[in-house]
Amino acid sequence: MQSTSADRPSLLVLGGTRFVGRAVVEAALADGYRVTMFNRGLTDPGLFADAGVETLIGDRTEDLSALDGRRWDAVIDVAGYLPEVVRRSVDALGSVRRIM
């Protein structure tokens, strides 16, 4: 029996197109996650489009509105360098089971 996308856990990756982020997305897909990336859309736009990854465009320092009203089972932040930017992202996400 094949699982539907609703049966799979959902993962939001903040970043996801370079360095560690790319490896995180690849591993999550291999493990069966429904993956969404949030990034500025500047590096390799459409990188994982063929794999069914949704990309939300925004800027963590200015515009997190693409996250409004959305929910994920887990979030991995591969681009959290400044505490105030990380805090804004956490606040925008609301209730998430796990933020890593």
Short mmCIF file of N, CA and C in Angstrom, two decimals:
data_model
loop_
_atom_site.label_atom_id
_atom_site.label_comp_id
_atom_site.label_asym_id
_atom_site.label_seq_id
_atom_site.Cartn_x
_atom_site.Cartn_y
_atom_site.Cartn_z
N MET A 1 0.84 -1.18 0.00
CA MET A 1 0.00 0.00 0.00
C MET A 1 0.88 1.24 0.00
N GLN A 2 0.64 2.14 -0.90
CA GLN A 2 1.43 3.36 -1.01
C GLN A 2 0.83 4.43 -0.12
N SER A 3 1.68 5.17 0.60
CA SER A 3 1.17 6.22 1.48
C SER A 3 0.86 7.47 0.67
N THR A 4 -0.11 8.22 1.15
CA THR A 4 -0.44 9.49 0.51
C THR A 4 0.40 10.58 1.14
N SER A 5 0.45 11.74 0.51
CA SER A 5 1.26 12.83 1.06
C SER A 5 0.75 13.25 2.43
N ALA A 6 -0.54 13.10 2.69
CA ALA A 6 -1.08 13.49 3.99
C ALA A 6 -0.60 12.55 5.10
N ASP A 7 -0.19 11.32 4.74
CA ASP A 7 0.29 10.36 5.72
C ASP A 7 1.73 10.62 6.13
N ARG A 8 2.45 11.38 5.33
CA ARG A 8 3.87 11.60 5.58
C ARG A 8 4.07 12.82 6.47
N PRO A 9 5.09 12.80 7.34
CA PRO A 9 5.35 13.98 8.16
C PRO A 9 5.81 15.15 7.30
N SER A 10 5.48 16.34 7.76
CA SER A 10 5.84 17.55 7.00
C SER A 10 7.04 18.23 7.65
N LEU A 11 7.90 18.76 6.81
CA LEU A 11 9.13 19.41 7.26
C LEU A 11 9.30 20.73 6.53
N LEU A 12 9.56 21.79 7.29
CA LEU A 12 9.92 23.08 6.71
C LEU A 12 11.42 23.26 6.91
N VAL A 13 12.12 23.59 5.84
CA VAL A 13 13.55 23.89 5.91
C VAL A 13 13.71 25.37 5.62
N LEU A 14 14.25 26.09 6.59
CA LEU A 14 14.55 27.52 6.40
C LEU A 14 15.91 27.59 5.74
N GLY A 15 15.93 28.00 4.49
CA GLY A 15 17.13 27.92 3.65
C GLY A 15 16.91 26.75 2.70
N GLY A 16 17.91 25.92 2.54
CA GLY A 16 17.71 24.66 1.84
C GLY A 16 18.34 24.50 0.47
N THR A 17 18.98 25.52 -0.06
CA THR A 17 19.53 25.37 -1.41
C THR A 17 21.05 25.33 -1.46
N ARG A 18 21.70 25.53 -0.33
CA ARG A 18 23.17 25.53 -0.32
C ARG A 18 23.68 24.72 0.86
N PHE A 19 24.88 24.26 0.74
CA PHE A 19 25.63 23.62 1.81
C PHE A 19 24.80 22.58 2.56
N VAL A 20 24.64 22.77 3.85
CA VAL A 20 23.93 21.83 4.71
C VAL A 20 22.45 21.71 4.31
N GLY A 21 21.84 22.81 3.94
CA GLY A 21 20.43 22.80 3.59
C GLY A 21 20.10 21.84 2.47
N ARG A 22 20.91 21.81 1.47
CA ARG A 22 20.69 20.90 0.33
C ARG A 22 20.74 19.45 0.80
N ALA A 23 21.71 19.11 1.64
CA ALA A 23 21.82 17.75 2.16
C ALA A 23 20.64 17.40 3.06
N VAL A 24 20.16 18.36 3.85
CA VAL A 24 19.00 18.14 4.72
C VAL A 24 17.76 17.83 3.87
N VAL A 25 17.54 18.60 2.84
CA VAL A 25 16.38 18.38 1.97
C VAL A 25 16.48 17.02 1.28
N GLU A 26 17.64 16.68 0.77
CA GLU A 26 17.81 15.39 0.10
C GLU A 26 17.55 14.23 1.07
N ALA A 27 18.06 14.33 2.29
CA ALA A 27 17.86 13.27 3.28
C ALA A 27 16.39 13.17 3.69
N ALA A 28 15.74 14.31 3.87
CA ALA A 28 14.32 14.31 4.25
C ALA A 28 13.47 13.67 3.16
N LEU A 29 13.75 14.00 1.92
CA LEU A 29 13.01 13.39 0.81
C LEU A 29 13.23 11.88 0.79
N ALA A 30 14.47 11.46 0.99
CA ALA A 30 14.78 10.03 0.99
C ALA A 30 14.06 9.30 2.12
N ASP A 31 13.82 10.01 3.23
CA ASP A 31 13.12 9.43 4.38
C ASP A 31 11.60 9.56 4.28
N GLY A 32 11.12 10.15 3.18
CA GLY A 32 9.68 10.20 2.95
C GLY A 32 8.94 11.42 3.47
N TYR A 33 9.66 12.46 3.86
CA TYR A 33 9.01 13.68 4.33
C TYR A 33 8.38 14.47 3.18
N ARG A 34 7.34 15.20 3.49
CA ARG A 34 6.81 16.24 2.61
C ARG A 34 7.61 17.49 2.97
N VAL A 35 8.39 17.99 2.05
CA VAL A 35 9.33 19.07 2.36
C VAL A 35 8.86 20.38 1.74
N THR A 36 8.93 21.43 2.55
CA THR A 36 8.73 22.80 2.10
C THR A 36 9.99 23.58 2.45
N MET A 37 10.48 24.39 1.52
CA MET A 37 11.62 25.27 1.81
C MET A 37 11.13 26.71 1.84
N PHE A 38 11.70 27.48 2.76
CA PHE A 38 11.46 28.92 2.80
C PHE A 38 12.80 29.60 2.59
N ASN A 39 12.90 30.38 1.51
CA ASN A 39 14.13 31.09 1.23
C ASN A 39 13.84 32.29 0.33
N ARG A 40 14.88 33.01 -0.01
CA ARG A 40 14.72 34.22 -0.82
C ARG A 40 14.56 33.94 -2.31
N GLY A 41 14.78 32.71 -2.71
CA GLY A 41 14.63 32.36 -4.12
C GLY A 41 15.77 32.84 -5.00
N LEU A 42 16.90 33.13 -4.40
CA LEU A 42 18.04 33.68 -5.16
C LEU A 42 19.02 32.61 -5.62
N THR A 43 19.17 31.54 -4.84
CA THR A 43 20.14 30.50 -5.17
C THR A 43 19.40 29.26 -5.67
N ASP A 44 19.69 28.85 -6.87
CA ASP A 44 19.09 27.65 -7.46
C ASP A 44 17.57 27.58 -7.32
N PRO A 45 16.86 28.61 -7.76
CA PRO A 45 15.39 28.51 -7.67
C PRO A 45 14.89 27.29 -8.45
N GLY A 46 13.96 26.61 -7.87
CA GLY A 46 13.42 25.42 -8.51
C GLY A 46 14.28 24.18 -8.34
N LEU A 47 15.28 24.25 -7.47
CA LEU A 47 16.24 23.16 -7.30
C LEU A 47 15.56 21.80 -7.07
N PHE A 48 14.57 21.74 -6.20
CA PHE A 48 13.91 20.49 -5.87
C PHE A 48 12.48 20.41 -6.40
N ALA A 49 12.15 21.24 -7.36
CA ALA A 49 10.78 21.27 -7.89
C ALA A 49 10.37 19.92 -8.47
N ASP A 50 11.27 19.24 -9.16
CA ASP A 50 10.96 17.94 -9.75
C ASP A 50 10.71 16.87 -8.69
N ALA A 51 11.18 17.11 -7.47
CA ALA A 51 11.00 16.15 -6.38
C ALA A 51 9.74 16.46 -5.57
N GLY A 52 8.99 17.48 -5.99
CA GLY A 52 7.75 17.82 -5.31
C GLY A 52 7.91 18.71 -4.09
N VAL A 53 9.07 19.34 -3.96
CA VAL A 53 9.30 20.25 -2.83
C VAL A 53 8.64 21.58 -3.12
N GLU A 54 7.86 22.05 -2.16
CA GLU A 54 7.24 23.37 -2.27
C GLU A 54 8.26 24.41 -1.80
N THR A 55 8.36 25.51 -2.51
CA THR A 55 9.25 26.60 -2.10
C THR A 55 8.42 27.83 -1.81
N LEU A 56 8.59 28.38 -0.61
CA LEU A 56 7.96 29.63 -0.23
C LEU A 56 9.03 30.72 -0.28
N ILE A 57 8.70 31.81 -0.92
CA ILE A 57 9.67 32.90 -1.09
C ILE A 57 9.42 33.99 -0.06
N GLY A 58 10.49 34.41 0.57
CA GLY A 58 10.42 35.49 1.55
C GLY A 58 11.81 35.80 2.06
N ASP A 59 11.88 36.73 2.97
CA ASP A 59 13.15 37.14 3.55
C ASP A 59 12.99 37.18 5.06
N ARG A 60 13.78 36.41 5.76
CA ARG A 60 13.64 36.30 7.21
C ARG A 60 13.86 37.62 7.93
N THR A 61 14.57 38.55 7.31
CA THR A 61 14.81 39.83 7.98
C THR A 61 13.70 40.83 7.72
N GLU A 62 12.84 40.55 6.72
CA GLU A 62 11.82 41.54 6.35
C GLU A 62 10.42 40.99 6.16
N ASP A 63 10.28 39.81 5.53
CA ASP A 63 8.96 39.35 5.13
C ASP A 63 8.80 37.85 5.34
N LEU A 64 8.10 37.51 6.41
CA LEU A 64 7.82 36.11 6.73
C LEU A 64 6.37 35.75 6.43
N SER A 65 5.68 36.59 5.69
CA SER A 65 4.24 36.40 5.46
C SER A 65 3.90 35.09 4.74
N ALA A 66 4.84 34.53 3.99
CA ALA A 66 4.57 33.27 3.30
C ALA A 66 4.35 32.12 4.29
N LEU A 67 4.76 32.31 5.54
CA LEU A 67 4.58 31.28 6.57
C LEU A 67 3.24 31.40 7.28
N ASP A 68 2.53 32.50 7.08
CA ASP A 68 1.27 32.76 7.78
C ASP A 68 0.26 31.64 7.56
N GLY A 69 -0.29 31.15 8.66
CA GLY A 69 -1.35 30.16 8.59
C GLY A 69 -0.91 28.77 8.21
N ARG A 70 0.36 28.54 8.10
CA ARG A 70 0.89 27.23 7.69
C ARG A 70 1.36 26.47 8.93
N ARG A 71 1.36 25.14 8.84
CA ARG A 71 1.81 24.29 9.93
C ARG A 71 2.69 23.16 9.39
N TRP A 72 3.73 22.83 10.14
CA TRP A 72 4.61 21.71 9.81
C TRP A 72 4.85 20.91 11.06
N ASP A 73 5.18 19.65 10.88
CA ASP A 73 5.50 18.80 12.02
C ASP A 73 6.85 19.16 12.63
N ALA A 74 7.77 19.58 11.78
CA ALA A 74 9.11 19.94 12.25
C ALA A 74 9.68 21.03 11.34
N VAL A 75 10.61 21.80 11.91
CA VAL A 75 11.30 22.86 11.17
C VAL A 75 12.79 22.71 11.42
N ILE A 76 13.57 22.79 10.36
CA ILE A 76 15.03 22.81 10.49
C ILE A 76 15.52 24.13 9.94
N ASP A 77 16.27 24.84 10.76
CA ASP A 77 16.81 26.14 10.39
C ASP A 77 18.28 25.99 10.07
N VAL A 78 18.61 26.04 8.79
CA VAL A 78 20.01 25.89 8.38
C VAL A 78 20.66 27.25 8.10
N ALA A 79 19.90 28.31 8.36
CA ALA A 79 20.42 29.65 8.05
C ALA A 79 20.23 30.59 9.24
N GLY A 80 20.27 30.05 10.45
CA GLY A 80 20.04 30.87 11.64
C GLY A 80 21.32 31.41 12.22
N TYR A 81 21.73 32.57 11.74
CA TYR A 81 23.00 33.14 12.18
C TYR A 81 22.83 34.22 13.24
N LEU A 82 21.77 34.98 13.16
CA LEU A 82 21.55 36.09 14.09
C LEU A 82 20.38 35.80 15.00
N PRO A 83 20.57 35.92 16.32
CA PRO A 83 19.49 35.58 17.25
C PRO A 83 18.17 36.31 16.99
N GLU A 84 18.22 37.57 16.63
CA GLU A 84 16.97 38.31 16.40
C GLU A 84 16.22 37.80 15.17
N VAL A 85 16.95 37.34 14.17
CA VAL A 85 16.32 36.79 12.97
C VAL A 85 15.71 35.42 13.29
N VAL A 86 16.42 34.62 14.06
CA VAL A 86 15.89 33.32 14.47
C VAL A 86 14.63 33.52 15.30
N ARG A 87 14.62 34.47 16.21
CA ARG A 87 13.46 34.75 17.06
C ARG A 87 12.26 35.13 16.20
N ARG A 88 12.46 35.98 15.21
CA ARG A 88 11.35 36.37 14.32
C ARG A 88 10.77 35.15 13.62
N SER A 89 11.63 34.26 13.17
CA SER A 89 11.17 33.05 12.49
C SER A 89 10.37 32.17 13.44
N VAL A 90 10.88 31.96 14.64
CA VAL A 90 10.18 31.14 15.63
C VAL A 90 8.82 31.75 15.94
N ASP A 91 8.77 33.05 16.14
CA ASP A 91 7.50 33.72 16.43
C ASP A 91 6.52 33.57 15.27
N ALA A 92 7.00 33.64 14.05
CA ALA A 92 6.12 33.54 12.87
C ALA A 92 5.58 32.12 12.68
N LEU A 93 6.30 31.14 13.19
CA LEU A 93 5.89 29.75 12.98
C LEU A 93 4.78 29.29 13.91
N GLY A 94 4.60 29.96 15.02
CA GLY A 94 3.54 29.54 15.94
C GLY A 94 3.88 28.19 16.56
N SER A 95 2.91 27.30 16.56
CA SER A 95 3.14 26.00 17.21
C SER A 95 3.67 24.98 16.20
N VAL A 96 4.85 24.53 16.47
CA VAL A 96 5.50 23.48 15.69
C VAL A 96 5.98 22.45 16.68
N ARG A 97 5.85 21.19 16.35
CA ARG A 97 6.28 20.14 17.28
C ARG A 97 7.77 20.22 17.59
N ARG A 98 8.57 20.45 16.56
CA ARG A 98 10.02 20.49 16.74
C ARG A 98 10.64 21.55 15.85
N ILE A 99 11.49 22.35 16.45
CA ILE A 99 12.30 23.31 15.70
C ILE A 99 13.75 22.96 15.96
N MET A 100 14.49 22.68 14.87
CA MET A 100 15.89 22.27 15.02
C MET A 100 16.79 23.23 14.26
#
